[in-house]
Tab-separated table of C-alpha atoms in Angstrom:
chain	number	residue	atom	x	y	z
A	1	ALA	CA	119.022	-27.540	-45.594
A	2	GLN	CA	121.278	-29.788	-43.208
A	3	THR	CA	121.565	-33.408	-43.431
A	4	VAL	CA	123.292	-36.047	-41.156
A	5	THR	CA	124.337	-39.403	-42.553
A	6	GLN	CA	124.922	-42.322	-40.156
A	7	SER	CA	126.313	-45.071	-42.577
A	8	GLN	CA	126.239	-47.794	-40.273
A	9	PRO	CA	122.848	-49.336	-39.488
A	10	GLU	CA	124.356	-51.776	-37.085
A	11	MET	CA	127.692	-52.300	-35.138
A	12	SER	CA	128.573	-54.784	-32.189
A	13	VAL	CA	131.461	-55.034	-30.159
A	14	GLN	CA	132.620	-57.204	-27.294
A	15	GLU	CA	132.023	-56.269	-23.446
A	16	ALA	CA	135.283	-54.313	-22.429
A	17	GLU	CA	136.117	-53.650	-25.819
A	18	THR	CA	136.281	-49.612	-28.007
A	19	VAL	CA	134.039	-49.213	-31.072
A	20	THR	CA	133.536	-46.350	-32.872
A	21	LEU	CA	130.164	-45.182	-34.500
A	22	SER	CA	130.547	-42.439	-37.760
A	23	CYS	CA	128.593	-39.720	-38.799
A	24	THR	CA	128.671	-36.981	-41.296
A	25	TYR	CA	126.598	-34.079	-41.740
A	26	ASP	CA	126.351	-31.462	-44.411
A	27	THR	CA	126.099	-27.680	-43.828
A	28	SER	CA	126.701	-24.416	-45.293
A	29	GLU	CA	126.784	-22.930	-41.913
A	30	SER	CA	130.426	-22.226	-39.714
A	31	ASP	CA	128.265	-22.138	-36.712
A	32	TYR	CA	126.464	-25.090	-35.272
A	33	TYR	CA	126.424	-27.866	-32.342
A	34	LEU	CA	126.698	-31.310	-32.582
A	35	PHE	CA	125.150	-33.949	-30.177
A	36	TRP	CA	125.311	-37.831	-29.832
A	37	TYR	CA	122.353	-39.250	-27.995
A	38	LYS	CA	121.567	-42.649	-27.176
A	39	GLN	CA	118.371	-44.519	-27.242
A	40	PRO	CA	117.612	-47.349	-25.279
A	41	PRO	CA	114.731	-49.794	-25.360
A	42	SER	CA	112.953	-47.368	-22.714
A	43	ARG	CA	112.673	-45.176	-25.937
A	44	GLN	CA	114.019	-42.132	-24.207
A	45	MET	CA	116.536	-39.945	-25.867
A	46	ILE	CA	119.133	-39.524	-23.586
A	47	LEU	CA	122.125	-37.097	-24.473
A	48	VAL	CA	125.722	-38.595	-24.451
A	49	ILE	CA	128.260	-35.953	-25.760
A	50	ARG	CA	128.036	-32.442	-27.487
A	51	GLN	CA	130.455	-30.248	-29.649
A	52	GLU	CA	130.481	-26.957	-30.402
A	53	ALA	CA	131.856	-26.421	-34.172
A	54	TYR	CA	134.220	-23.424	-32.802
A	55	LYS	CA	135.808	-25.283	-30.238
A	56	GLN	CA	138.754	-27.368	-32.038
A	57	GLN	CA	139.280	-29.291	-29.028
A	58	ASN	CA	137.112	-33.081	-29.054
A	59	ALA	CA	134.564	-33.204	-26.358
A	60	THR	CA	135.025	-36.141	-23.870
A	61	GLU	CA	132.331	-37.401	-21.182
A	62	ASN	CA	134.231	-40.413	-19.286
A	63	ARG	CA	134.537	-43.335	-21.307
A	64	PHE	CA	132.542	-41.457	-24.204
A	65	SER	CA	134.945	-39.231	-26.715
A	66	VAL	CA	134.182	-37.802	-30.010
A	67	ASN	CA	136.675	-37.033	-32.768
A	68	PHE	CA	135.544	-33.969	-35.078
A	69	GLN	CA	136.933	-33.014	-38.353
A	70	LYS	CA	135.437	-30.157	-39.377
A	71	ALA	CA	136.888	-29.727	-42.608
A	72	ALA	CA	135.805	-33.246	-43.606
A	73	LYS	CA	132.269	-32.586	-41.829
A	74	SER	CA	132.750	-35.524	-39.427
A	75	PHE	CA	131.477	-36.492	-35.921
A	76	SER	CA	132.708	-39.761	-34.634
A	77	LEU	CA	131.754	-41.242	-31.399
A	78	LYS	CA	133.953	-43.302	-29.714
A	79	ILE	CA	132.712	-45.849	-26.597
A	80	SER	CA	135.669	-47.197	-24.750
A	81	ASP	CA	135.652	-49.772	-22.129
A	82	SER	CA	131.889	-50.915	-23.620
A	83	GLN	CA	129.684	-52.244	-20.978
A	84	LEU	CA	126.231	-53.946	-21.442
A	85	GLY	CA	124.169	-51.279	-20.408
A	86	ASP	CA	125.717	-49.242	-23.349
A	87	ALA	CA	123.860	-51.110	-26.105
A	88	ALA	CA	121.089	-48.980	-27.681
A	89	MET	CA	120.542	-46.828	-30.921
A	90	TYR	CA	122.527	-43.872	-31.175
A	91	PHE	CA	121.669	-41.046	-32.753
A	92	CYS	CA	123.519	-38.246	-34.259
A	93	ALA	CA	122.365	-34.963	-34.191
A	94	TYR	CA	122.960	-31.497	-35.659
A	95	ARG	CA	121.621	-27.951	-34.319
A	96	SER	CA	122.240	-24.683	-35.825
A	97	GLY	CA	124.236	-21.831	-34.261
A	98	TYR	CA	121.900	-19.499	-35.781
A	99	ALA	CA	118.622	-20.667	-34.649
A	100	ASN	CA	116.304	-17.957	-33.160
A	101	PHE	CA	114.982	-18.036	-29.811
A	102	GLY	CA	112.850	-20.748	-28.909
A	103	ASN	CA	113.328	-22.325	-32.430
A	104	GLU	CA	116.371	-24.692	-31.741
A	105	LYS	CA	115.384	-27.948	-33.802
A	106	LEU	CA	117.895	-30.959	-33.571
A	107	THR	CA	118.280	-32.775	-37.292
A	108	PHE	CA	119.003	-36.620	-36.656
A	109	GLY	CA	120.673	-39.434	-38.548
A	110	THR	CA	119.192	-42.537	-39.334
A	111	GLY	CA	121.184	-44.390	-35.927
A	112	THR	CA	123.242	-47.292	-35.386
A	113	ARG	CA	122.121	-49.844	-33.093
A	114	LEU	CA	125.051	-51.265	-30.664
A	115	THR	CA	124.827	-54.342	-29.533
A	116	ILE	CA	127.763	-55.458	-26.663
A	117	ILE	CA	128.822	-59.282	-26.768
A	118	PRO	CA	129.267	-60.348	-23.029
B	1	GLU	CA	113.960	-32.314	-10.369
B	2	THR	CA	110.817	-33.659	-12.583
B	3	GLY	CA	111.525	-34.699	-15.901
B	4	VAL	CA	109.691	-35.059	-19.006
B	5	THR	CA	106.571	-36.896	-18.986
B	6	GLN	CA	104.314	-37.822	-21.991
B	7	SER	CA	100.988	-39.543	-22.051
B	8	PRO	CA	99.634	-41.836	-22.830
B	9	THR	CA	102.375	-44.268	-23.236
B	10	HIS	CA	100.431	-46.093	-26.568
B	11	LEU	CA	97.777	-45.319	-28.291
B	12	ILE	CA	95.781	-47.204	-30.971
B	13	LYS	CA	93.224	-44.970	-33.496
B	14	THR	CA	91.501	-45.955	-36.379
B	15	ARG	CA	92.299	-44.047	-39.980
B	16	GLY	CA	90.480	-40.949	-40.081
B	17	GLN	CA	89.941	-40.178	-36.434
B	18	GLN	CA	92.043	-37.406	-34.318
B	19	VAL	CA	94.159	-37.648	-31.459
B	20	THR	CA	95.527	-35.818	-28.709
B	21	LEU	CA	98.938	-36.494	-27.295
B	22	ARG	CA	100.281	-34.568	-23.993
B	23	CYS	CA	103.705	-33.671	-22.168
B	24	SER	CA	104.842	-31.893	-19.256
B	25	SER	CA	107.747	-30.361	-19.696
B	26	GLN	CA	110.869	-30.385	-17.178
B	27	SER	CA	110.752	-27.949	-14.170
B	28	GLY	CA	112.301	-24.623	-15.506
B	29	HIS	CA	112.030	-25.462	-19.217
B	30	ASN	CA	109.913	-22.995	-21.005
B	31	THR	CA	110.382	-24.526	-24.812
B	32	VAL	CA	108.347	-28.076	-26.029
B	33	SER	CA	109.855	-29.775	-29.365
B	34	TRP	CA	107.593	-32.480	-30.974
B	35	TYR	CA	109.121	-35.512	-32.605
B	36	GLN	CA	108.032	-37.975	-35.402
B	37	GLN	CA	109.951	-40.803	-35.091
B	38	ALA	CA	108.964	-43.440	-37.762
B	39	LEU	CA	110.060	-47.297	-37.192
B	40	GLY	CA	113.875	-47.798	-37.924
B	41	GLN	CA	113.900	-44.063	-38.421
B	42	GLY	CA	115.844	-41.271	-36.723
B	43	PRO	CA	113.335	-38.172	-34.903
B	44	GLN	CA	111.807	-36.023	-37.267
B	45	PHE	CA	111.324	-32.161	-35.969
B	46	ILE	CA	107.230	-31.478	-35.992
B	47	PHE	CA	107.293	-27.864	-34.532
B	48	GLN	CA	108.319	-26.160	-31.611
B	49	TYR	CA	106.621	-24.090	-28.549
B	50	TYR	CA	107.861	-21.034	-27.045
B	51	ARG	CA	105.990	-18.746	-24.337
B	52	GLU	CA	102.610	-20.333	-25.992
B	53	GLU	CA	103.491	-19.754	-29.952
B	54	GLU	CA	104.447	-22.106	-32.454
B	55	ASN	CA	108.610	-20.940	-33.125
B	56	GLY	CA	109.735	-23.353	-35.746
B	57	ARG	CA	107.827	-26.138	-37.846
B	58	GLY	CA	108.959	-29.120	-40.055
B	59	ASN	CA	107.906	-30.607	-43.411
B	60	PHE	CA	104.213	-31.570	-41.543
B	61	PRO	CA	101.256	-30.627	-43.028
B	62	PRO	CA	98.389	-28.700	-41.079
B	63	ARG	CA	96.233	-31.519	-39.752
B	64	PHE	CA	99.969	-31.655	-37.280
B	65	SER	CA	98.797	-29.011	-34.693
B	66	GLY	CA	99.759	-27.951	-31.278
B	67	LEU	CA	99.518	-25.753	-28.207
B	68	GLN	CA	101.447	-24.846	-25.132
B	69	PHE	CA	100.122	-23.477	-21.934
B	70	PRO	CA	101.064	-21.020	-19.402
B	71	ASN	CA	102.488	-24.002	-17.322
B	72	TYR	CA	105.187	-24.981	-20.453
B	73	SER	CA	103.087	-28.442	-20.634
B	74	SER	CA	102.109	-28.937	-24.173
B	75	GLU	CA	99.603	-30.831	-26.566
B	76	LEU	CA	100.033	-32.209	-30.106
B	77	ASN	CA	97.098	-32.803	-32.235
B	78	VAL	CA	96.690	-35.029	-35.517
B	79	ASN	CA	93.906	-34.522	-37.674
B	80	ALA	CA	92.110	-36.922	-39.928
B	81	LEU	CA	94.737	-39.546	-39.365
B	82	GLU	CA	96.767	-41.198	-42.313
B	83	LEU	CA	98.586	-45.208	-41.896
B	84	ASP	CA	101.655	-43.100	-41.938
B	85	ASP	CA	101.116	-41.274	-38.680
B	86	SER	CA	102.160	-44.439	-37.259
B	87	ALA	CA	105.090	-43.521	-35.259
B	88	LEU	CA	107.119	-43.438	-31.924
B	89	TYR	CA	106.358	-39.358	-30.773
B	90	LEU	CA	108.503	-37.709	-28.933
B	91	CYS	CA	108.439	-34.666	-27.120
B	92	ALA	CA	111.574	-32.969	-25.659
B	93	SER	CA	111.630	-29.713	-23.426
B	94	SER	CA	114.740	-27.011	-22.678
B	95	ALA	CA	115.183	-23.692	-21.279
B	96	SER	CA	115.190	-21.730	-24.777
B	97	GLY	CA	118.526	-19.430	-25.339
B	98	SER	CA	120.736	-21.467	-23.354
B	99	TYR	CA	122.891	-24.278	-24.920
B	100	ASN	CA	123.669	-25.250	-21.471
B	101	SER	CA	120.069	-26.369	-21.423
B	102	PRO	CA	120.105	-29.088	-24.170
B	103	LEU	CA	116.570	-31.444	-25.211
B	104	HIS	CA	115.387	-33.516	-22.538
B	105	PHE	CA	113.248	-36.299	-24.269
B	106	GLY	CA	110.313	-37.536	-22.690
B	107	ASN	CA	109.887	-41.519	-23.483
B	108	GLY	CA	107.346	-40.531	-25.975
B	109	THR	CA	103.630	-41.818	-27.201
B	110	ARG	CA	103.508	-45.095	-29.321
B	111	LEU	CA	100.808	-43.806	-32.160
B	112	THR	CA	99.643	-47.166	-33.927
B	113	VAL	CA	97.057	-46.475	-36.869
B	114	THR	CA	94.775	-48.948	-38.339
């Protein structure tokens, strides 16, 4: 079974600064996908960024980028130019690349609460 | 484009009762998944429905059951409620088989069991 570990329950960053959230995972599969989701107080899980394991290039979405280290099974999220609206719970998630059609479960970590200091 | 909607927003039930939570998928999505998120935890996969059949289940007892309807909306039913069932229940939809269609989540239903 796959596991996802987020070792930082809480993080804080000054507005406009850069912060990195850590995530490690354990799997014996070679084909998989990794995701970062954001959950603000509204409770809706919002996809921030995703990475295919077969791609060596790290994914980037505007101010959000990842550092994907496949051998180390590490998948960290870097948020640049932090904004007040970035304050939320951030969850790292894993999805098997071998999932059957219609069976595409996500395995989540326990989350990191990010606070932005004005 | 209509997103994923869940009802009700909040619910309070007594131990031993039964509850039904509802979810309407995003337009064009044919797969619905349900997750349980206990306080301070990450979401845990309950099950997924595709073409009105359960297709994948997490480590949840049979008293957690579901339905998917021809319009791809879904229900989550929980029988014989226990105190530990108190959680946020999230519904997510996707266009199955397409990696370019990731899960889209609703705002969840907060269930409190007393």
